[in-house]
Amino acid sequence: MEDNKLVEDNELSENNKLGLFSLIALVIGSMIGGGAFSLPGDMAKGASAGAIIIGWLITGIGMIALAFVYQNLSMKRPDLNGGIYSYAKAGFGDYMGFNSAWGYWLSALIGNVSYLVMMFGAVGYFFPVFGKGNNLASVVCASIMLWLIQGLILKGVKQAAIVNVITTIAKLVPIFLFVIIAIIMFKVNIFTLDFWGGSTPSLGGVVAQVKSTMLVTLWVFIGIEGAVVVSGRAKRRSDVGKATVIGLVGTLVIYILITLLSLGIMNRARLSGLDTPSMAYVLESVVGKWGAIVINLGLVISLLGATLGWTLLAAEIPYIAAKDGMFPKVFAKENKNGSAVNSLWITNILVEISLILTLFSSSTYQILYSIASGAILIPYFLSALFGLKFELMSKEENGRTKNIIIASVATIYTAWLVYAAGLKYVLLETILFAIGIVAFTIASKENNSNKKKNYIFLSYEKVIALIFLVAGIVAVVMLATGKLSIS
């Protein structure tokens, strides 16, 4: 009987594994949320066409380098199934691994609140009762959507991934329609008008414009690590790296086309003044009202898919970390379908609380979101840095120099992203990491009870924790006294 049960469990586990197409859809679905539909206006606000091209070139090089780092690590370190969390832990110790998982988790769950608010704000285009997505009707419907998604994931990651594939395809249809029509309607004379922004002094020089452009691209690629995070659920390890690179390159091409083609339909000044989602109004200007309707429908579907994808990722990281002894044990429980049941419940309860906060205090929610959104950049930097460290210490000569160069580019780029997010946000994020000290202490005590250790932090980790604690307290005091703001 025991042997039969073991076979059944193995078959169930195999049935819940994700193939290449599902992994690609998870990467694309996680990256393409609401930001893609606002790119034309967001980019045009701070840069001309020439600067935007340079910005995309730099971003493309940096993100492709990061994707190759993930691909390389997924092949050479198949034992690290937690992706960005595992890389930080393997490279820089338990506490930094925990902080990587902690920051990523809170970023993901609060980001989901943003997706839900944006989703019903988009629905408000068709049904004004939902307003901008943060009134009572929106919160009630968003809550229903949240728990329906939870129910789907609890039935198994494979089932949720299938739905994610469907929503990813559905969101790409209006985007491809936009691209095709934009190619047909593209006007070179509009695109080349004030190409470097010289006649618009308020934009500043080319360098300032490029920085403005890259501050927009900073956020639209979050989700590149989607396949890496769920690598433990992949049918084939090699698919993880392939999905990351294919998903990244495909998304990059889509973003570049959306941005540059829009500049050939409307001049920069008009684009910068469009409401969100600006893509809808660009298409409406050439085909009429139905263009805006199609894009807004695409936005709703896109945000639904992004919410599903990020709910999967948000639950997966603490689940993997708990199984590894880095998060409290409560997060490690699975249900009979192999879903991270407790991690999912805890994550979505916190999402629900944050969602309700939008009813009473949009500023409180904005503070939470601003703190968490920047924290996700830390795991990216630690992943790239580990990739560089791994190659420098590797004795394998084949391709080593190339991999070191790629990892160096990814490390420099991700370090710049942390800097570009702003020192103010780095200070705010120390609040998040200071709170994490409690969770790390609980997890360490649970884990150390089996290993007979008499310490929680290593010497250098005590210094890091103290810095987080002091800086976090300072940040809270500065917020309370108005000396630090998120505006």
Coordinates of C-alpha atoms in Angstrom, one line a residue:
M1 CA 0.0 0.0 0.0
E2 CA 2.8 2.4 0.9
D3 CA 4.5 1.7 -2.4
N4 CA 1.3 2.4 -4.3
K5 CA 0.8 5.7 -2.4
L6 CA 4.4 6.7 -3.2
V7 CA 3.8 6.1 -6.9
E8 CA 0.5 8.1 -6.8
D9 CA 2.3 11.0 -5.1
N10 CA 5.1 11.0 -7.6
E11 CA 2.6 11.0 -10.5
L12 CA 0.7 13.8 -8.9
S13 CA 3.9 15.8 -8.5
E14 CA 4.8 15.2 -12.1
N15 CA 1.4 16.2 -13.3
N16 CA 1.8 19.5 -11.5
K17 CA 5.2 20.2 -13.3
L18 CA 5.4 23.2 -15.7
G19 CA 6.5 22.9 -19.3
L20 CA 8.5 25.4 -21.4
F21 CA 5.4 27.2 -22.8
S22 CA 3.9 27.6 -19.3
L23 CA 7.2 29.0 -18.0
I24 CA 7.5 31.4 -20.9
A25 CA 3.9 32.6 -20.3
L26 CA 4.7 33.1 -16.6
V27 CA 7.6 35.3 -17.5
I28 CA 5.8 37.3 -20.1
G29 CA 2.6 37.4 -18.0
S30 CA 4.5 38.6 -14.9
M31 CA 6.3 41.4 -16.8
I32 CA 3.5 42.7 -19.0
G33 CA 1.0 44.2 -16.5
G34 CA -0.5 47.6 -16.6
G35 CA 2.8 49.4 -17.4
A36 CA 2.9 48.3 -21.0
F37 CA -0.3 50.0 -21.8
S38 CA 0.9 53.3 -20.4
L39 CA 4.4 53.2 -22.0
P40 CA 3.7 55.8 -24.8
G41 CA 2.7 58.5 -22.4
D42 CA 5.1 57.7 -19.6
M43 CA 8.1 57.6 -21.9
A44 CA 7.2 60.8 -23.7
K45 CA 6.8 62.8 -20.5
G46 CA 10.6 63.0 -20.0
A47 CA 12.4 62.2 -23.3
S48 CA 12.5 62.6 -27.0
A49 CA 12.7 59.8 -29.6
G50 CA 16.5 59.8 -29.7
A51 CA 16.9 59.6 -26.0
I52 CA 14.3 56.9 -25.8
I53 CA 16.2 54.7 -28.3
I54 CA 19.4 55.1 -26.2
G55 CA 17.5 54.3 -23.1
W56 CA 16.0 51.1 -24.5
L57 CA 19.4 50.1 -25.9
I58 CA 21.0 50.4 -22.4
T59 CA 18.0 48.7 -20.8
G60 CA 18.0 45.9 -23.3
I61 CA 21.7 45.2 -22.8
G62 CA 21.3 45.2 -19.0
M63 CA 18.2 43.0 -18.8
I64 CA 19.4 40.5 -21.4
A65 CA 22.7 40.2 -19.4
L66 CA 20.6 39.5 -16.3
A67 CA 18.5 36.9 -18.2
F68 CA 21.7 35.1 -19.3
V69 CA 22.9 35.1 -15.7
Y70 CA 19.7 33.4 -14.6
Q71 CA 20.0 31.0 -17.5
N72 CA 23.6 30.1 -16.6
L73 CA 22.9 29.7 -12.9
S74 CA 19.8 27.6 -13.6
M75 CA 22.0 25.1 -15.5
K76 CA 25.1 25.2 -13.4
R77 CA 23.4 25.3 -10.0
P78 CA 20.3 23.1 -10.4
D79 CA 20.4 22.5 -6.6
L80 CA 19.2 26.1 -6.1
N81 CA 15.5 25.8 -6.7
G82 CA 14.4 29.1 -5.1
G83 CA 15.9 31.2 -7.8
I84 CA 16.7 34.8 -6.7
Y85 CA 16.3 33.8 -3.0
S86 CA 18.5 30.8 -3.3
Y87 CA 21.2 32.7 -5.2
A88 CA 21.4 35.4 -2.5
K89 CA 21.6 32.7 0.3
A90 CA 24.3 30.6 -1.6
G91 CA 26.4 33.7 -2.3
F92 CA 26.1 35.8 0.8
G93 CA 24.7 33.7 3.7
D94 CA 21.5 32.9 5.4
Y95 CA 20.5 36.4 6.5
M96 CA 21.0 38.0 3.1
G97 CA 19.1 35.1 1.5
F98 CA 16.3 35.8 4.0
N99 CA 16.3 39.5 3.2
S100 CA 16.1 38.7 -0.5
A101 CA 13.1 36.5 0.0
W102 CA 11.5 38.9 2.5
G103 CA 11.8 41.9 0.2
Y104 CA 10.7 40.0 -2.8
W105 CA 7.6 38.6 -1.0
L106 CA 6.4 41.9 0.4
S107 CA 7.0 43.6 -3.0
A108 CA 5.0 41.0 -4.8
L109 CA 2.0 41.0 -2.4
I110 CA 1.7 44.8 -2.3
G111 CA 2.3 44.9 -6.0
N112 CA -0.8 42.7 -6.3
V113 CA -2.8 45.3 -4.5
S114 CA -1.7 47.8 -7.2
Y115 CA -2.7 45.4 -10.0
L116 CA -6.2 44.9 -8.5
V117 CA -6.7 48.6 -8.0
M118 CA -5.6 49.3 -11.6
M119 CA -7.8 46.4 -12.9
F120 CA -11.0 47.9 -11.6
G121 CA -9.9 51.4 -12.5
A122 CA -9.7 50.0 -16.1
V123 CA -13.1 48.4 -15.7
G124 CA -14.3 51.8 -14.6
Y125 CA -13.8 52.9 -18.2
F126 CA -16.8 50.7 -19.1
F127 CA -18.7 50.9 -15.8
P128 CA -18.2 54.3 -14.0
V129 CA -19.4 52.8 -10.7
F130 CA -15.9 51.5 -10.1
G131 CA -14.3 55.0 -10.4
K132 CA -10.5 54.9 -10.2
G133 CA -10.4 51.4 -8.7
N134 CA -10.2 52.4 -5.0
N135 CA -13.8 52.9 -4.0
L136 CA -16.1 50.4 -2.1
A137 CA -17.5 48.7 -5.3
S138 CA -14.0 48.2 -6.6
V139 CA -12.6 46.8 -3.3
V140 CA -15.5 44.4 -2.9
C141 CA -15.1 43.1 -6.5
A142 CA -11.3 43.0 -6.2
S143 CA -11.6 41.0 -3.0
I144 CA -13.9 38.5 -4.8
M145 CA -11.3 38.3 -7.6
L146 CA -8.5 37.8 -5.2
W147 CA -10.1 34.8 -3.4
L148 CA -11.2 33.2 -6.7
I149 CA -7.6 33.3 -7.8
Q150 CA -6.6 31.8 -4.5
G151 CA -9.1 28.9 -5.1
L152 CA -7.7 28.3 -8.5
I153 CA -4.1 28.1 -7.3
L154 CA -5.1 25.8 -4.4
K155 CA -6.4 23.3 -7.1
G156 CA -2.8 23.0 -8.3
V157 CA 0.0 25.2 -9.8
K158 CA -0.5 23.4 -13.1
Q159 CA -4.1 24.5 -13.4
A160 CA -3.3 28.0 -12.5
A161 CA -0.5 28.1 -15.0
I162 CA -2.9 26.9 -17.8
V163 CA -5.1 29.9 -17.0
N164 CA -2.1 32.2 -17.0
V165 CA -1.2 30.9 -20.5
I166 CA -4.7 31.8 -21.7
T167 CA -4.6 35.3 -20.2
T168 CA -1.1 35.9 -21.5
I169 CA -2.3 35.1 -25.1
A170 CA -5.4 37.2 -24.6
K171 CA -3.5 40.2 -23.4
L172 CA -1.1 40.0 -26.4
V173 CA -3.9 40.1 -29.0
P174 CA -4.8 43.8 -28.5
I175 CA -1.1 44.7 -28.2
F176 CA -0.3 43.0 -31.5
L177 CA -3.3 44.7 -33.0
F178 CA -1.9 48.0 -31.8
V179 CA 1.5 47.3 -33.3
I180 CA 0.1 46.3 -36.7
I181 CA -2.1 49.4 -37.0
A182 CA 0.7 51.6 -35.7
I183 CA 3.1 50.2 -38.3
I184 CA 0.6 51.0 -41.1
M185 CA -0.1 54.6 -39.7
F186 CA 3.5 55.4 -38.8
K187 CA 4.8 58.7 -40.1
V188 CA 8.5 59.3 -40.3
N189 CA 8.2 63.1 -40.2
I190 CA 6.3 62.9 -36.9
F191 CA 8.9 60.5 -35.5
T192 CA 11.9 62.6 -36.4
L193 CA 10.3 65.9 -35.3
D194 CA 12.5 67.4 -32.5
F195 CA 14.4 64.0 -32.4
W196 CA 16.8 65.0 -29.6
G197 CA 14.4 67.3 -27.7
G198 CA 16.5 70.4 -28.5
S199 CA 13.4 72.6 -28.9
T200 CA 12.0 71.6 -25.6
P201 CA 14.3 73.0 -22.9
S202 CA 12.2 71.5 -20.1
L203 CA 13.4 68.0 -21.1
G204 CA 17.0 68.8 -20.3
G205 CA 20.0 67.3 -22.1
V206 CA 20.2 63.9 -23.7
V207 CA 21.7 62.4 -20.6
A208 CA 18.9 63.7 -18.4
Q209 CA 16.3 62.4 -20.9
V210 CA 17.9 58.9 -21.0
K211 CA 17.9 58.7 -17.2
S212 CA 14.2 59.7 -17.3
T213 CA 13.5 57.0 -19.8
M214 CA 15.3 54.4 -17.8
L215 CA 13.4 55.3 -14.6
V216 CA 10.3 54.2 -16.5
T217 CA 11.9 51.0 -17.8
L218 CA 13.0 50.3 -14.3
W219 CA 9.6 48.8 -13.4
V220 CA 8.2 47.3 -16.5
F221 CA 10.7 44.4 -16.5
I222 CA 9.9 43.3 -12.9
G223 CA 8.9 39.6 -13.4
I224 CA 11.9 38.5 -15.5
E225 CA 12.7 36.0 -12.7
G226 CA 9.2 34.3 -12.9
A227 CA 10.5 31.0 -14.3
V228 CA 13.5 31.0 -12.0
V229 CA 11.3 31.4 -8.9
V230 CA 9.3 28.3 -9.8
S231 CA 12.2 26.4 -11.1
G232 CA 11.6 23.6 -8.6
R233 CA 8.3 23.0 -10.4
A234 CA 9.7 22.8 -14.0
K235 CA 9.5 19.5 -15.9
R236 CA 13.0 20.1 -17.3
R237 CA 15.7 22.2 -15.7
S238 CA 16.9 23.5 -19.1
D239 CA 13.5 25.0 -19.7
V240 CA 14.0 27.5 -16.9
G241 CA 16.8 29.4 -18.6
K242 CA 15.2 29.1 -22.0
A243 CA 11.9 30.6 -20.7
T244 CA 13.7 33.5 -19.0
V245 CA 15.6 34.5 -22.1
I246 CA 12.8 33.9 -24.6
G247 CA 10.3 35.7 -22.4
L248 CA 12.6 38.7 -21.8
V249 CA 13.6 39.2 -25.5
G250 CA 10.0 38.8 -26.6
T251 CA 8.8 41.4 -24.0
L252 CA 11.6 43.8 -24.8
V253 CA 10.7 43.7 -28.5
I254 CA 7.0 44.4 -27.6
Y255 CA 7.9 47.3 -25.3
I256 CA 10.2 48.9 -27.9
L257 CA 7.6 48.6 -30.7
I258 CA 4.9 50.1 -28.5
T259 CA 7.0 53.1 -27.5
L260 CA 8.7 54.0 -30.8
L261 CA 5.7 53.4 -33.1
S262 CA 3.6 55.7 -30.9
L263 CA 6.1 58.5 -31.5
G264 CA 5.4 58.1 -35.2
I265 CA 1.6 58.6 -34.7
M266 CA 1.6 61.5 -32.3
N267 CA 4.3 64.0 -31.5
R268 CA 6.0 63.8 -28.1
A269 CA 4.1 66.8 -26.6
R270 CA 0.7 65.2 -27.4
L271 CA 1.7 61.8 -26.1
S272 CA 2.9 63.2 -22.8
G273 CA -0.5 64.8 -22.2
L274 CA -2.6 61.6 -22.7
D275 CA -4.5 60.0 -19.9
T276 CA -3.8 56.4 -18.7
P277 CA -3.7 54.0 -20.5
S278 CA -2.1 56.2 -23.2
M279 CA -1.9 53.3 -25.7
A280 CA -5.7 53.3 -25.8
Y281 CA -5.9 57.0 -26.8
V282 CA -3.1 56.6 -29.4
L283 CA -5.1 53.9 -31.1
E284 CA -8.3 55.8 -30.7
S285 CA -6.7 58.8 -32.6
V286 CA -6.3 56.7 -35.7
V287 CA -9.2 54.2 -35.7
G288 CA -11.8 55.8 -33.5
K289 CA -13.6 54.9 -30.2
W290 CA -13.4 51.1 -30.7
G291 CA -9.6 51.3 -30.5
A292 CA -9.7 52.6 -27.0
I293 CA -12.3 50.0 -26.1
V294 CA -10.1 47.1 -27.3
I295 CA -7.0 48.4 -25.5
N296 CA -8.9 48.9 -22.2
L297 CA -10.3 45.4 -22.5
G298 CA -6.7 44.2 -23.1
L299 CA -5.6 46.1 -20.0
V300 CA -8.2 44.4 -17.8
I301 CA -7.1 41.0 -19.1
S302 CA -3.5 41.9 -18.7
L303 CA -3.9 42.9 -15.1
L304 CA -5.9 39.8 -14.4
G305 CA -3.1 37.6 -15.8
A306 CA -0.5 39.7 -13.9
T307 CA -2.4 39.3 -10.7
L308 CA -2.6 35.5 -11.2
G309 CA 1.1 35.3 -12.0
W310 CA 2.2 37.4 -9.1
T311 CA 0.0 35.6 -6.7
L312 CA 1.8 32.4 -7.7
L313 CA 5.2 34.1 -7.3
A314 CA 4.3 35.8 -4.0
A315 CA 3.3 32.5 -2.4
E316 CA 6.2 30.5 -3.9
I317 CA 9.1 32.5 -2.4
P318 CA 8.2 32.2 1.3
Y319 CA 7.2 28.6 0.7
I320 CA 10.6 27.7 -0.7
A321 CA 12.4 29.7 2.0
A322 CA 10.4 28.0 4.7
K323 CA 11.3 24.6 3.4
D324 CA 14.9 25.7 3.5
G325 CA 14.6 26.9 7.1
M326 CA 14.8 30.6 6.3
F327 CA 11.2 31.5 6.9
P328 CA 8.9 30.3 9.7
K329 CA 7.8 26.7 9.3
V330 CA 4.2 27.7 8.9
F331 CA 4.9 28.8 5.3
A332 CA 6.1 25.4 4.3
K333 CA 2.8 23.5 4.3
E334 CA 1.5 22.0 1.1
N335 CA -2.0 20.8 0.3
K336 CA -2.8 17.5 -1.5
N337 CA -2.4 19.3 -4.9
G338 CA 1.1 20.5 -4.1
S339 CA 0.1 24.1 -3.6
A340 CA 1.8 26.2 -0.9
V341 CA -1.4 26.5 1.1
N342 CA -0.4 28.4 4.2
S343 CA 1.9 30.7 2.3
L344 CA -0.9 31.5 -0.1
W345 CA -3.4 32.2 2.7
I346 CA -1.0 34.5 4.6
T347 CA 0.0 36.3 1.5
N348 CA -3.6 37.0 0.3
I349 CA -4.8 38.0 3.8
L350 CA -2.1 40.7 3.8
V351 CA -3.1 41.6 0.2
E352 CA -6.7 41.9 1.4
I353 CA -5.7 44.1 4.4
S354 CA -3.7 46.4 2.1
L355 CA -6.6 46.5 -0.4
I356 CA -9.0 47.7 2.4
L357 CA -6.4 50.4 3.3
T358 CA -7.0 52.0 -0.1
L359 CA -10.5 52.8 1.1
F360 CA -9.5 54.7 4.2
S361 CA -6.0 56.1 3.4
S362 CA -4.5 56.2 -0.1
S363 CA -1.4 57.8 1.4
T364 CA -0.8 54.9 3.8
Y365 CA -1.1 52.4 0.9
Q366 CA 1.2 54.6 -1.2
I367 CA 3.8 54.6 1.5
L368 CA 3.6 50.8 1.7
Y369 CA 3.8 50.3 -2.0
S370 CA 6.7 52.8 -2.4
I371 CA 8.7 51.0 0.3
A372 CA 8.0 47.5 -1.2
S373 CA 8.3 48.3 -4.9
G374 CA 12.0 49.3 -4.6
A375 CA 12.9 46.3 -2.4
I376 CA 12.5 43.9 -5.3
L377 CA 15.6 45.4 -6.9
I378 CA 17.8 44.2 -4.1
P379 CA 17.3 40.5 -5.0
Y380 CA 18.1 41.3 -8.7
F381 CA 21.4 42.9 -7.6
L382 CA 22.3 40.0 -5.3
S383 CA 21.5 37.5 -8.1
A384 CA 23.7 39.2 -10.6
L385 CA 26.5 39.6 -8.0
F386 CA 26.2 35.9 -7.1
G387 CA 26.4 35.1 -10.8
L388 CA 29.7 37.1 -11.0
K389 CA 31.1 35.5 -7.8
F390 CA 30.2 32.0 -9.1
E391 CA 32.0 32.5 -12.3
L392 CA 35.1 34.1 -10.7
M393 CA 35.4 31.1 -8.4
S394 CA 34.6 28.5 -11.1
K395 CA 37.4 26.3 -12.3
E396 CA 35.6 25.5 -15.6
E397 CA 37.4 27.3 -18.4
N398 CA 34.9 26.8 -21.2
G399 CA 32.9 30.0 -21.7
R400 CA 34.2 31.4 -18.3
T401 CA 35.4 34.8 -19.7
K402 CA 32.2 35.4 -21.6
N403 CA 30.1 34.5 -18.5
I404 CA 32.2 36.9 -16.3
I405 CA 31.7 39.7 -18.7
I406 CA 27.9 39.1 -18.9
A407 CA 27.6 38.8 -15.1
S408 CA 29.7 42.0 -14.7
V409 CA 27.3 43.9 -17.0
A410 CA 24.3 42.5 -15.1
T411 CA 25.8 43.5 -11.7
I412 CA 26.6 47.1 -12.8
Y413 CA 23.2 47.5 -14.4
T414 CA 21.3 46.2 -11.3
A415 CA 23.4 48.3 -9.0
W416 CA 22.5 51.3 -11.1
L417 CA 18.8 50.3 -10.8
V418 CA 19.0 50.4 -7.0
Y419 CA 20.7 53.8 -7.3
A420 CA 18.2 55.1 -9.8
A421 CA 15.3 54.2 -7.6
G422 CA 16.6 56.9 -5.2
L423 CA 18.4 57.0 -1.9
K424 CA 15.1 58.0 -0.3
Y425 CA 13.5 54.7 -1.2
V426 CA 16.6 52.8 0.0
L427 CA 16.0 54.4 3.4
L428 CA 12.3 53.6 3.3
E429 CA 13.1 50.0 2.6
T430 CA 15.1 49.7 5.7
I431 CA 11.8 49.8 7.6
L432 CA 10.8 46.6 5.7
F433 CA 14.1 44.9 6.5
A434 CA 14.0 46.0 10.1
I435 CA 10.6 44.3 10.6
G436 CA 12.1 41.2 8.9
I437 CA 14.5 40.7 11.7
V438 CA 11.7 39.3 13.8
A439 CA 10.7 36.8 11.1
F440 CA 14.3 35.7 10.6
T441 CA 14.8 35.2 14.3
I442 CA 11.7 33.0 14.5
A443 CA 12.8 30.9 11.5
S444 CA 16.4 30.6 12.9
K445 CA 15.2 29.4 16.3
E446 CA 12.9 26.8 14.7
N447 CA 15.7 25.6 12.4
N448 CA 18.5 25.9 15.0
S449 CA 16.6 23.6 17.5
N450 CA 17.4 20.8 15.1
K451 CA 21.0 21.8 14.5
K452 CA 21.9 22.6 18.1
K453 CA 23.3 26.0 17.2
N454 CA 23.6 28.6 19.9
Y455 CA 23.5 31.7 17.6
I456 CA 21.1 33.3 15.2
F457 CA 23.3 35.9 13.4
L458 CA 26.8 35.6 12.3
S459 CA 29.1 38.5 13.3
Y460 CA 28.8 40.4 10.1
E461 CA 25.1 39.7 9.9
K462 CA 24.7 41.4 13.3
V463 CA 26.2 44.5 11.9
I464 CA 23.8 44.4 8.8
A465 CA 20.8 43.8 11.1
L466 CA 21.8 46.7 13.4
I467 CA 22.2 49.0 10.4
F468 CA 18.7 48.0 9.2
L469 CA 17.2 48.5 12.6
V470 CA 18.7 51.9 13.3
A471 CA 18.0 53.1 9.7
G472 CA 14.5 51.8 9.9
I473 CA 13.7 53.6 13.1
V474 CA 15.2 56.8 11.7
A475 CA 13.0 56.4 8.6
V476 CA 9.9 55.9 10.7
V477 CA 10.6 59.0 12.8
M478 CA 11.3 61.1 9.6
L479 CA 8.0 59.9 8.1
A480 CA 6.1 60.7 11.2
T481 CA 7.7 64.2 11.4
G482 CA 7.3 64.9 7.7
K483 CA 11.0 65.1 7.1
L484 CA 10.8 62.2 4.7
S485 CA 8.0 61.9 2.1
I486 CA 7.3 59.7 -0.9
S487 CA 6.3 62.5 -3.2

